[in-house]
Amino acid sequence: MRKVAIVTGGTRGIGFAIAQQMIKAGFITCIMSRSAEEVCADALNALRATEADVTPEVFYMAGGIGVAADREAFVSEVVRRYGRVDVLVNNAGVAPKVRADLLSATEESFDYVTGVNLKGTMFMSQLVANQMLAQPLPDEGMRGVIVNISSFSATVSSPNRPEYCVSKAGISMLTKLFADRLAGEGIYVYEVQPGVIKTDMTAKVQEKYDRLLAGDQFPIHRWGTPEDVANVVKMFVCGNMSYTTGQVIYVDGGFMNIRSI
């Protein structure tokens, strides 16, 4: 029986690269993002054309992870079609629509960002974890894997986007909470913290990051790629780390571990 992976926000950037890796690993890959299917048709066609040992199977549904009805409809349809969920990658997220100083940030922006990034991640994880618990425990004792895509903004202060930092710090705690709660049930939970990754989100501040990457703070002097993040996610979901849970991997060019003072 083929395993089933859910990747939220899987039609562009980091999510697209993760979806490709899930396909290459043989998973039926189910994607939810906010865009109508026809808007992301090129991305979905590219995913379905991914070279893999088994024929790619990609299911897509439009919806927002911050909306309870959308989450529930999506997971219900995945289970109706395929009977199970083995992997959840919580990748979907948003940045503030307008960057604002901590002293002028608005409640509206805070609610928007944390409602997607933090609330959406928590309740999507809860929904999928309960589905995994309803599935029989395999002989190898591993029911499923949840991977949260966070950010080094969970630790590094950016006072001009406080709601984003708070949402990502909250995801770090969710990783610990779900890892603690689910380890005894054979569900393992991990966190990946990307650093400066070349995506649509970082394109708006490319000049700033070009300068930082050329300096002393990043031991590896290059932009990260979505594939750099996806490779780590694949390591977690393929069952090769089944005596670990709650781990955080920084995909940030060495910034968090060996940054210079």
PDB file of C-alpha atoms in Angstrom:
ATOM      1  CA  MET A   1       0.000   0.000   0.000  1.00  0.00           C
ATOM      2  CA  ARG A   2       1.395   3.401  -0.986  1.00  0.00           C
ATOM      3  CA  LYS A   3       1.782   5.891   1.803  1.00  0.00           C
ATOM      4  CA  VAL A   4       0.034   9.263   1.705  1.00  0.00           C
ATOM      5  CA  ALA A   5       1.658  12.633   2.402  1.00  0.00           C
ATOM      6  CA  ILE A   6      -0.050  15.980   2.927  1.00  0.00           C
ATOM      7  CA  VAL A   7       1.943  19.103   2.068  1.00  0.00           C
ATOM      8  CA  THR A   8       0.288  22.430   2.800  1.00  0.00           C
ATOM      9  CA  GLY A   9       1.244  25.302   0.527  1.00  0.00           C
ATOM     10  CA  GLY A  10       2.812  22.841  -1.886  1.00  0.00           C
ATOM     11  CA  THR A  11       2.492  24.668  -5.197  1.00  0.00           C
ATOM     12  CA  ARG A  12       5.421  27.072  -4.981  1.00  0.00           C
ATOM     13  CA  GLY A  13       8.701  27.762  -3.240  1.00  0.00           C
ATOM     14  CA  ILE A  14       9.678  25.490  -0.385  1.00  0.00           C
ATOM     15  CA  GLY A  15       6.354  23.644  -0.479  1.00  0.00           C
ATOM     16  CA  PHE A  16       6.743  22.788  -4.157  1.00  0.00           C
ATOM     17  CA  ALA A  17      10.229  21.385  -3.569  1.00  0.00           C
ATOM     18  CA  ILE A  18       8.937  19.330  -0.626  1.00  0.00           C
ATOM     19  CA  ALA A  19       6.059  17.977  -2.717  1.00  0.00           C
ATOM     20  CA  GLN A  20       8.560  16.922  -5.386  1.00  0.00           C
ATOM     21  CA  GLN A  21      10.607  15.039  -2.808  1.00  0.00           C
ATOM     22  CA  MET A  22       7.485  13.289  -1.490  1.00  0.00           C
ATOM     23  CA  ILE A  23       6.655  12.180  -5.029  1.00  0.00           C
ATOM     24  CA  LYS A  24      10.200  10.932  -5.613  1.00  0.00           C
ATOM     25  CA  ALA A  25       9.970   8.981  -2.356  1.00  0.00           C
ATOM     26  CA  GLY A  26       6.855   7.230  -3.649  1.00  0.00           C
ATOM     27  CA  PHE A  27       4.171   8.986  -1.601  1.00  0.00           C
ATOM     28  CA  ILE A  28       0.744   9.847  -2.926  1.00  0.00           C
ATOM     29  CA  THR A  29       1.026  13.593  -2.454  1.00  0.00           C
ATOM     30  CA  CYS A  30      -1.936  15.710  -1.377  1.00  0.00           C
ATOM     31  CA  ILE A  31      -1.662  19.479  -1.474  1.00  0.00           C
ATOM     32  CA  MET A  32      -3.787  22.283  -0.117  1.00  0.00           C
ATOM     33  CA  SER A  33      -3.145  25.956  -0.790  1.00  0.00           C
ATOM     34  CA  ARG A  34      -5.286  29.066  -1.140  1.00  0.00           C
ATOM     35  CA  SER A  35      -5.225  29.371  -4.944  1.00  0.00           C
ATOM     36  CA  ALA A  36      -7.872  27.920  -7.214  1.00  0.00           C
ATOM     37  CA  GLU A  37      -6.654  24.797  -9.014  1.00  0.00           C
ATOM     38  CA  GLU A  38      -6.546  26.488 -12.415  1.00  0.00           C
ATOM     39  CA  VAL A  39      -4.271  29.225 -11.019  1.00  0.00           C
ATOM     40  CA  CYS A  40      -1.624  26.698 -10.002  1.00  0.00           C
ATOM     41  CA  ALA A  41      -2.160  24.308 -12.922  1.00  0.00           C
ATOM     42  CA  ASP A  42       1.412  24.749 -14.188  1.00  0.00           C
ATOM     43  CA  ALA A  43       2.860  23.789 -10.816  1.00  0.00           C
ATOM     44  CA  LEU A  44       0.560  20.787 -10.467  1.00  0.00           C
ATOM     45  CA  ASN A  45       1.388  19.620 -13.987  1.00  0.00           C
ATOM     46  CA  ALA A  46       5.088  19.924 -13.173  1.00  0.00           C
ATOM     47  CA  LEU A  47       4.619  17.845 -10.027  1.00  0.00           C
ATOM     48  CA  ARG A  48       2.725  15.177 -11.934  1.00  0.00           C
ATOM     49  CA  ALA A  49       5.574  15.058 -14.446  1.00  0.00           C
ATOM     50  CA  THR A  50       8.209  14.487 -11.742  1.00  0.00           C
ATOM     51  CA  GLU A  51      10.508  11.578 -12.526  1.00  0.00           C
ATOM     52  CA  ALA A  52       9.978   8.884  -9.922  1.00  0.00           C
ATOM     53  CA  ASP A  53      10.131   5.114  -9.536  1.00  0.00           C
ATOM     54  CA  VAL A  54       6.329   4.969  -9.275  1.00  0.00           C
ATOM     55  CA  THR A  55       3.803   6.975 -11.265  1.00  0.00           C
ATOM     56  CA  PRO A  56       3.182  10.291  -9.463  1.00  0.00           C
ATOM     57  CA  GLU A  57      -0.244  10.738  -7.961  1.00  0.00           C
ATOM     58  CA  VAL A  58      -1.066  14.289  -6.865  1.00  0.00           C
ATOM     59  CA  PHE A  59      -4.348  15.420  -5.330  1.00  0.00           C
ATOM     60  CA  TYR A  60      -5.078  19.120  -4.938  1.00  0.00           C
ATOM     61  CA  MET A  61      -7.750  21.079  -3.096  1.00  0.00           C
ATOM     62  CA  ALA A  62      -7.951  24.837  -2.630  1.00  0.00           C
ATOM     63  CA  GLY A  63      -8.350  26.053   0.933  1.00  0.00           C
ATOM     64  CA  GLY A  64      -6.747  27.936   3.777  1.00  0.00           C
ATOM     65  CA  ILE A  65      -5.154  26.208   6.752  1.00  0.00           C
ATOM     66  CA  GLY A  66      -6.414  29.010   8.974  1.00  0.00           C
ATOM     67  CA  VAL A  67     -10.022  28.070   8.178  1.00  0.00           C
ATOM     68  CA  ALA A  68     -11.442  25.132  10.124  1.00  0.00           C
ATOM     69  CA  ALA A  69     -13.958  24.123   7.454  1.00  0.00           C
ATOM     70  CA  ASP A  70     -11.241  24.079   4.778  1.00  0.00           C
ATOM     71  CA  ARG A  71      -8.922  21.932   6.885  1.00  0.00           C
ATOM     72  CA  GLU A  72     -11.664  19.475   7.719  1.00  0.00           C
ATOM     73  CA  ALA A  73     -12.931  19.212   4.140  1.00  0.00           C
ATOM     74  CA  PHE A  74      -9.428  18.620   2.811  1.00  0.00           C
ATOM     75  CA  VAL A  75      -8.404  15.929   5.291  1.00  0.00           C
ATOM     76  CA  SER A  76     -11.783  14.219   4.954  1.00  0.00           C
ATOM     77  CA  GLU A  77     -11.392  14.080   1.185  1.00  0.00           C
ATOM     78  CA  VAL A  78      -7.840  12.745   1.425  1.00  0.00           C
ATOM     79  CA  VAL A  79      -9.028   9.967   3.733  1.00  0.00           C
ATOM     80  CA  ARG A  80     -12.063   9.236   1.551  1.00  0.00           C
ATOM     81  CA  ARG A  81      -9.820   8.839  -1.498  1.00  0.00           C
ATOM     82  CA  TYR A  82      -6.849   7.051  -0.010  1.00  0.00           C
ATOM     83  CA  GLY A  83      -7.943   5.727   3.364  1.00  0.00           C
ATOM     84  CA  ARG A  84      -5.031   7.100   5.369  1.00  0.00           C
ATOM     85  CA  VAL A  85      -2.493   9.834   6.079  1.00  0.00           C
ATOM     86  CA  ASP A  86       1.120   8.899   6.855  1.00  0.00           C
ATOM     87  CA  VAL A  87       2.913  12.237   6.643  1.00  0.00           C
ATOM     88  CA  LEU A  88       1.929  15.836   7.286  1.00  0.00           C
ATOM     89  CA  VAL A  89       4.245  18.664   6.290  1.00  0.00           C
ATOM     90  CA  ASN A  90       3.000  21.955   7.722  1.00  0.00           C
ATOM     91  CA  ASN A  91       4.587  24.320   5.234  1.00  0.00           C
ATOM     92  CA  ALA A  92       1.905  26.893   4.393  1.00  0.00           C
ATOM     93  CA  GLY A  93       2.455  30.294   5.929  1.00  0.00           C
ATOM     94  CA  VAL A  94       2.173  34.009   5.361  1.00  0.00           C
ATOM     95  CA  ALA A  95       4.236  37.099   6.074  1.00  0.00           C
ATOM     96  CA  PRO A  96       2.749  40.411   7.216  1.00  0.00           C
ATOM     97  CA  LYS A  97       1.105  42.264   4.366  1.00  0.00           C
ATOM     98  CA  VAL A  98       3.036  45.357   5.482  1.00  0.00           C
ATOM     99  CA  ARG A  99       6.175  45.250   7.608  1.00  0.00           C
ATOM    100  CA  ALA A 100       5.701  47.510  10.622  1.00  0.00           C
ATOM    101  CA  ASP A 101       7.739  48.338  13.696  1.00  0.00           C
ATOM    102  CA  LEU A 102       6.827  46.501  16.889  1.00  0.00           C
ATOM    103  CA  LEU A 103       5.470  49.749  18.352  1.00  0.00           C
ATOM    104  CA  SER A 104       3.065  50.298  15.464  1.00  0.00           C
ATOM    105  CA  ALA A 105       2.116  46.754  14.448  1.00  0.00           C
ATOM    106  CA  THR A 106      -1.640  46.224  14.312  1.00  0.00           C
ATOM    107  CA  GLU A 107      -3.887  43.630  15.873  1.00  0.00           C
ATOM    108  CA  GLU A 108      -5.325  42.959  12.425  1.00  0.00           C
ATOM    109  CA  SER A 109      -1.904  41.983  11.093  1.00  0.00           C
ATOM    110  CA  PHE A 110      -1.137  39.922  14.202  1.00  0.00           C
ATOM    111  CA  ASP A 111      -4.404  38.004  13.887  1.00  0.00           C
ATOM    112  CA  TYR A 112      -3.847  37.426  10.158  1.00  0.00           C
ATOM    113  CA  VAL A 113      -0.300  36.080  10.481  1.00  0.00           C
ATOM    114  CA  THR A 114      -0.745  34.012  13.637  1.00  0.00           C
ATOM    115  CA  GLY A 115      -4.138  32.784  12.440  1.00  0.00           C
ATOM    116  CA  VAL A 116      -2.498  31.105   9.456  1.00  0.00           C
ATOM    117  CA  ASN A 117       0.985  30.270  10.672  1.00  0.00           C
ATOM    118  CA  LEU A 118       0.291  29.256  14.253  1.00  0.00           C
ATOM    119  CA  LYS A 119      -3.403  28.447  14.625  1.00  0.00           C
ATOM    120  CA  GLY A 120      -3.528  26.766  11.240  1.00  0.00           C
ATOM    121  CA  THR A 121      -0.493  24.621  12.028  1.00  0.00           C
ATOM    122  CA  MET A 122      -1.820  23.607  15.439  1.00  0.00           C
ATOM    123  CA  PHE A 123      -5.244  22.528  14.298  1.00  0.00           C
ATOM    124  CA  MET A 124      -4.107  20.901  11.065  1.00  0.00           C
ATOM    125  CA  SER A 125      -1.672  18.859  13.171  1.00  0.00           C
ATOM    126  CA  GLN A 126      -4.430  17.985  15.635  1.00  0.00           C
ATOM    127  CA  LEU A 127      -6.742  16.886  12.829  1.00  0.00           C
ATOM    128  CA  VAL A 128      -4.150  14.736  11.093  1.00  0.00           C
ATOM    129  CA  ALA A 129      -2.777  13.295  14.335  1.00  0.00           C
ATOM    130  CA  ASN A 130      -6.249  12.055  15.259  1.00  0.00           C
ATOM    131  CA  GLN A 131      -6.569  10.457  11.820  1.00  0.00           C
ATOM    132  CA  MET A 132      -3.175   8.770  12.256  1.00  0.00           C
ATOM    133  CA  LEU A 133      -4.271   7.473  15.667  1.00  0.00           C
ATOM    134  CA  ALA A 134      -7.346   5.928  14.053  1.00  0.00           C
ATOM    135  CA  GLN A 135      -5.112   3.906  11.732  1.00  0.00           C
ATOM    136  CA  PRO A 136      -3.721   0.519  12.800  1.00  0.00           C
ATOM    137  CA  LEU A 137      -0.248   0.572  14.305  1.00  0.00           C
ATOM    138  CA  PRO A 138       2.128  -0.980  11.724  1.00  0.00           C
ATOM    139  CA  ASP A 139       4.506  -3.770  12.679  1.00  0.00           C
ATOM    140  CA  GLU A 140       7.438  -1.354  12.662  1.00  0.00           C
ATOM    141  CA  GLY A 141       5.638   0.742  15.299  1.00  0.00           C
ATOM    142  CA  MET A 142       5.582   3.992  13.308  1.00  0.00           C
ATOM    143  CA  ARG A 143       2.148   5.440  12.603  1.00  0.00           C
ATOM    144  CA  GLY A 144       3.212   8.678  10.995  1.00  0.00           C
ATOM    145  CA  VAL A 145       5.427  11.744  10.814  1.00  0.00           C
ATOM    146  CA  ILE A 146       4.627  15.435  11.178  1.00  0.00           C
ATOM    147  CA  VAL A 147       7.164  18.019  10.007  1.00  0.00           C
ATOM    148  CA  ASN A 148       6.704  21.704  10.780  1.00  0.00           C
ATOM    149  CA  ILE A 149       8.421  24.248   8.542  1.00  0.00           C
ATOM    150  CA  SER A 150       9.275  27.100  10.850  1.00  0.00           C
ATOM    151  CA  SER A 151      12.003  29.741  10.390  1.00  0.00           C
ATOM    152  CA  PHE A 152      15.086  30.998  12.140  1.00  0.00           C
ATOM    153  CA  SER A 153      12.785  33.926  12.921  1.00  0.00           C
ATOM    154  CA  ALA A 154      11.527  31.656  15.710  1.00  0.00           C
ATOM    155  CA  THR A 155      14.729  32.658  17.527  1.00  0.00           C
ATOM    156  CA  VAL A 156      16.174  35.677  15.714  1.00  0.00           C
ATOM    157  CA  SER A 157      14.502  38.996  16.499  1.00  0.00           C
ATOM    158  CA  SER A 158      13.063  41.087  13.645  1.00  0.00           C
ATOM    159  CA  PRO A 159      11.276  44.021  15.313  1.00  0.00           C
ATOM    160  CA  ASN A 160       9.829  45.122  11.965  1.00  0.00           C
ATOM    161  CA  ARG A 161       7.745  41.948  11.663  1.00  0.00           C
ATOM    162  CA  PRO A 162       6.934  40.900  15.231  1.00  0.00           C
ATOM    163  CA  GLU A 163       3.810  38.919  14.361  1.00  0.00           C
ATOM    164  CA  TYR A 164       5.837  36.688  12.036  1.00  0.00           C
ATOM    165  CA  CYS A 165       8.500  36.009  14.685  1.00  0.00           C
ATOM    166  CA  VAL A 166       5.862  35.226  17.310  1.00  0.00           C
ATOM    167  CA  SER A 167       4.052  32.844  14.963  1.00  0.00           C
ATOM    168  CA  LYS A 168       7.235  30.940  14.177  1.00  0.00           C
ATOM    169  CA  ALA A 169       8.311  30.789  17.819  1.00  0.00           C
ATOM    170  CA  GLY A 170       4.899  29.320  18.563  1.00  0.00           C
ATOM    171  CA  ILE A 171       5.448  26.632  15.945  1.00  0.00           C
ATOM    172  CA  SER A 172       8.625  25.632  17.771  1.00  0.00           C
ATOM    173  CA  MET A 173       6.617  25.053  20.935  1.00  0.00           C
ATOM    174  CA  LEU A 174       3.944  23.170  18.987  1.00  0.00           C
ATOM    175  CA  THR A 175       6.677  20.856  17.715  1.00  0.00           C
ATOM    176  CA  LYS A 176       7.699  20.053  21.287  1.00  0.00           C
ATOM    177  CA  LEU A 177       4.124  19.631  22.458  1.00  0.00           C
ATOM    178  CA  PHE A 178       3.055  17.304  19.655  1.00  0.00           C
ATOM    179  CA  ALA A 179       6.328  15.360  19.844  1.00  0.00           C
ATOM    180  CA  ASP A 180       5.803  14.841  23.571  1.00  0.00           C
ATOM    181  CA  ARG A 181       2.156  13.872  23.253  1.00  0.00           C
ATOM    182  CA  LEU A 182       2.473  11.561  20.250  1.00  0.00           C
ATOM    183  CA  ALA A 183       5.784   9.742  20.705  1.00  0.00           C
ATOM    184  CA  GLY A 184       4.155   6.928  22.650  1.00  0.00           C
ATOM    185  CA  GLU A 185       1.606   6.548  19.859  1.00  0.00           C
ATOM    186  CA  GLY A 186       4.202   5.976  17.155  1.00  0.00           C
ATOM    187  CA  ILE A 187       3.896   9.448  15.601  1.00  0.00           C
ATOM    188  CA  TYR A 188       7.102  11.460  15.391  1.00  0.00           C
ATOM    189  CA  VAL A 189       7.257  15.233  15.066  1.00  0.00           C
ATOM    190  CA  TYR A 190      10.073  17.417  13.768  1.00  0.00           C
ATOM    191  CA  GLU A 191      10.825  21.021  12.927  1.00  0.00           C
ATOM    192  CA  VAL A 192      12.864  22.514  10.105  1.00  0.00           C
ATOM    193  CA  GLN A 193      13.999  26.115  10.516  1.00  0.00           C
ATOM    194  CA  PRO A 194      14.998  27.599   7.158  1.00  0.00           C
ATOM    195  CA  GLY A 195      17.215  30.655   7.071  1.00  0.00           C
ATOM    196  CA  VAL A 196      17.612  32.845   4.008  1.00  0.00           C
ATOM    197  CA  ILE A 197      15.919  30.839   1.268  1.00  0.00           C
ATOM    198  CA  LYS A 198      15.388  32.177  -2.249  1.00  0.00           C
ATOM    199  CA  THR A 199      11.594  32.312  -2.609  1.00  0.00           C
ATOM    200  CA  ASP A 200       8.884  34.784  -3.556  1.00  0.00           C
ATOM    201  CA  MET A 201       8.693  35.880   0.087  1.00  0.00           C
ATOM    202  CA  THR A 202      12.363  36.861   0.315  1.00  0.00           C
ATOM    203  CA  ALA A 203      12.516  38.433  -3.165  1.00  0.00           C
ATOM    204  CA  LYS A 204      11.198  41.680  -1.690  1.00  0.00           C
ATOM    205  CA  VAL A 205      14.272  42.029   0.528  1.00  0.00           C
ATOM    206  CA  GLN A 206      16.889  40.465  -1.744  1.00  0.00           C
ATOM    207  CA  GLU A 207      19.328  43.361  -1.515  1.00  0.00           C
ATOM    208  CA  LYS A 208      19.344  43.237   2.282  1.00  0.00           C
ATOM    209  CA  TYR A 209      20.036  39.505   2.360  1.00  0.00           C
ATOM    210  CA  ASP A 210      22.654  39.748  -0.387  1.00  0.00           C
ATOM    211  CA  ARG A 211      24.605  42.058   1.926  1.00  0.00           C
ATOM    212  CA  LEU A 212      24.168  39.809   4.956  1.00  0.00           C
ATOM    213  CA  LEU A 213      25.209  36.690   3.091  1.00  0.00           C
ATOM    214  CA  ALA A 214      28.357  38.399   1.910  1.00  0.00           C
ATOM    215  CA  GLY A 215      29.306  39.259   5.500  1.00  0.00           C
ATOM    216  CA  ASP A 216      30.570  37.233   8.445  1.00  0.00           C
ATOM    217  CA  GLN A 217      27.314  36.059  10.016  1.00  0.00           C
ATOM    218  CA  PHE A 218      26.581  33.276   7.505  1.00  0.00           C
ATOM    219  CA  PRO A 219      29.428  30.729   7.299  1.00  0.00           C
ATOM    220  CA  ILE A 220      28.053  29.448   3.971  1.00  0.00           C
ATOM    221  CA  HIS A 221      27.987  32.497   1.711  1.00  0.00           C
ATOM    222  CA  ARG A 222      25.039  31.696  -0.531  1.00  0.00           C
ATOM    223  CA  TRP A 223      21.291  31.781  -0.611  1.00  0.00           C
ATOM    224  CA  GLY A 224      19.550  28.620   0.491  1.00  0.00           C
ATOM    225  CA  THR A 225      17.248  26.927  -1.989  1.00  0.00           C
ATOM    226  CA  PRO A 226      13.852  25.282  -1.503  1.00  0.00           C
ATOM    227  CA  GLU A 227      15.556  22.002  -2.386  1.00  0.00           C
ATOM    228  CA  ASP A 228      17.918  22.424   0.583  1.00  0.00           C
ATOM    229  CA  VAL A 229      14.880  22.432   2.875  1.00  0.00           C
ATOM    230  CA  ALA A 230      13.076  19.629   1.028  1.00  0.00           C
ATOM    231  CA  ASN A 231      16.073  17.312   1.355  1.00  0.00           C
ATOM    232  CA  VAL A 232      15.906  17.572   5.148  1.00  0.00           C
ATOM    233  CA  VAL A 233      12.154  16.948   5.176  1.00  0.00           C
ATOM    234  CA  LYS A 234      12.653  13.807   3.104  1.00  0.00           C
ATOM    235  CA  MET A 235      15.194  12.546   5.641  1.00  0.00           C
ATOM    236  CA  PHE A 236      12.592  12.821   8.406  1.00  0.00           C
ATOM    237  CA  VAL A 237       9.646  11.238   6.604  1.00  0.00           C
ATOM    238  CA  CYS A 238      11.317   8.160   5.131  1.00  0.00           C
ATOM    239  CA  GLY A 239      11.564   6.331   8.445  1.00  0.00           C
ATOM    240  CA  ASN A 240      15.336   6.482   8.857  1.00  0.00           C
ATOM    241  CA  MET A 241      15.162   8.477  12.113  1.00  0.00           C
ATOM    242  CA  SER A 242      12.603   6.470  14.045  1.00  0.00           C
ATOM    243  CA  TYR A 243      14.497   6.724  17.363  1.00  0.00           C
ATOM    244  CA  THR A 244      14.219  10.506  17.336  1.00  0.00           C
ATOM    245  CA  THR A 245      11.423  13.016  17.812  1.00  0.00           C
ATOM    246  CA  GLY A 246      11.175  16.725  18.564  1.00  0.00           C
ATOM    247  CA  GLN A 247      14.380  17.499  16.678  1.00  0.00           C
ATOM    248  CA  VAL A 248      14.995  20.883  15.074  1.00  0.00           C
ATOM    249  CA  ILE A 249      17.230  21.119  12.006  1.00  0.00           C
ATOM    250  CA  TYR A 250      18.501  24.536  10.936  1.00  0.00           C
ATOM    251  CA  VAL A 251      18.779  24.947   7.165  1.00  0.00           C
ATOM    252  CA  ASP A 252      20.479  28.311   7.338  1.00  0.00           C
ATOM    253  CA  GLY A 253      24.048  28.140   6.077  1.00  0.00           C
ATOM    254  CA  GLY A 254      25.395  27.569   9.584  1.00  0.00           C
ATOM    255  CA  PHE A 255      23.947  30.794  10.995  1.00  0.00           C
ATOM    256  CA  MET A 256      22.336  29.445  14.169  1.00  0.00           C
ATOM    257  CA  ASN A 257      25.060  26.965  15.070  1.00  0.00           C
ATOM    258  CA  ILE A 258      28.342  28.723  14.290  1.00  0.00           C
ATOM    259  CA  ARG A 259      27.605  32.389  13.576  1.00  0.00           C
ATOM    260  CA  SER A 260      30.491  34.720  14.335  1.00  0.00           C
ATOM    261  CA  ILE A 261      30.435  37.429  16.972  1.00  0.00           C
TER     262      ILE A 261
END
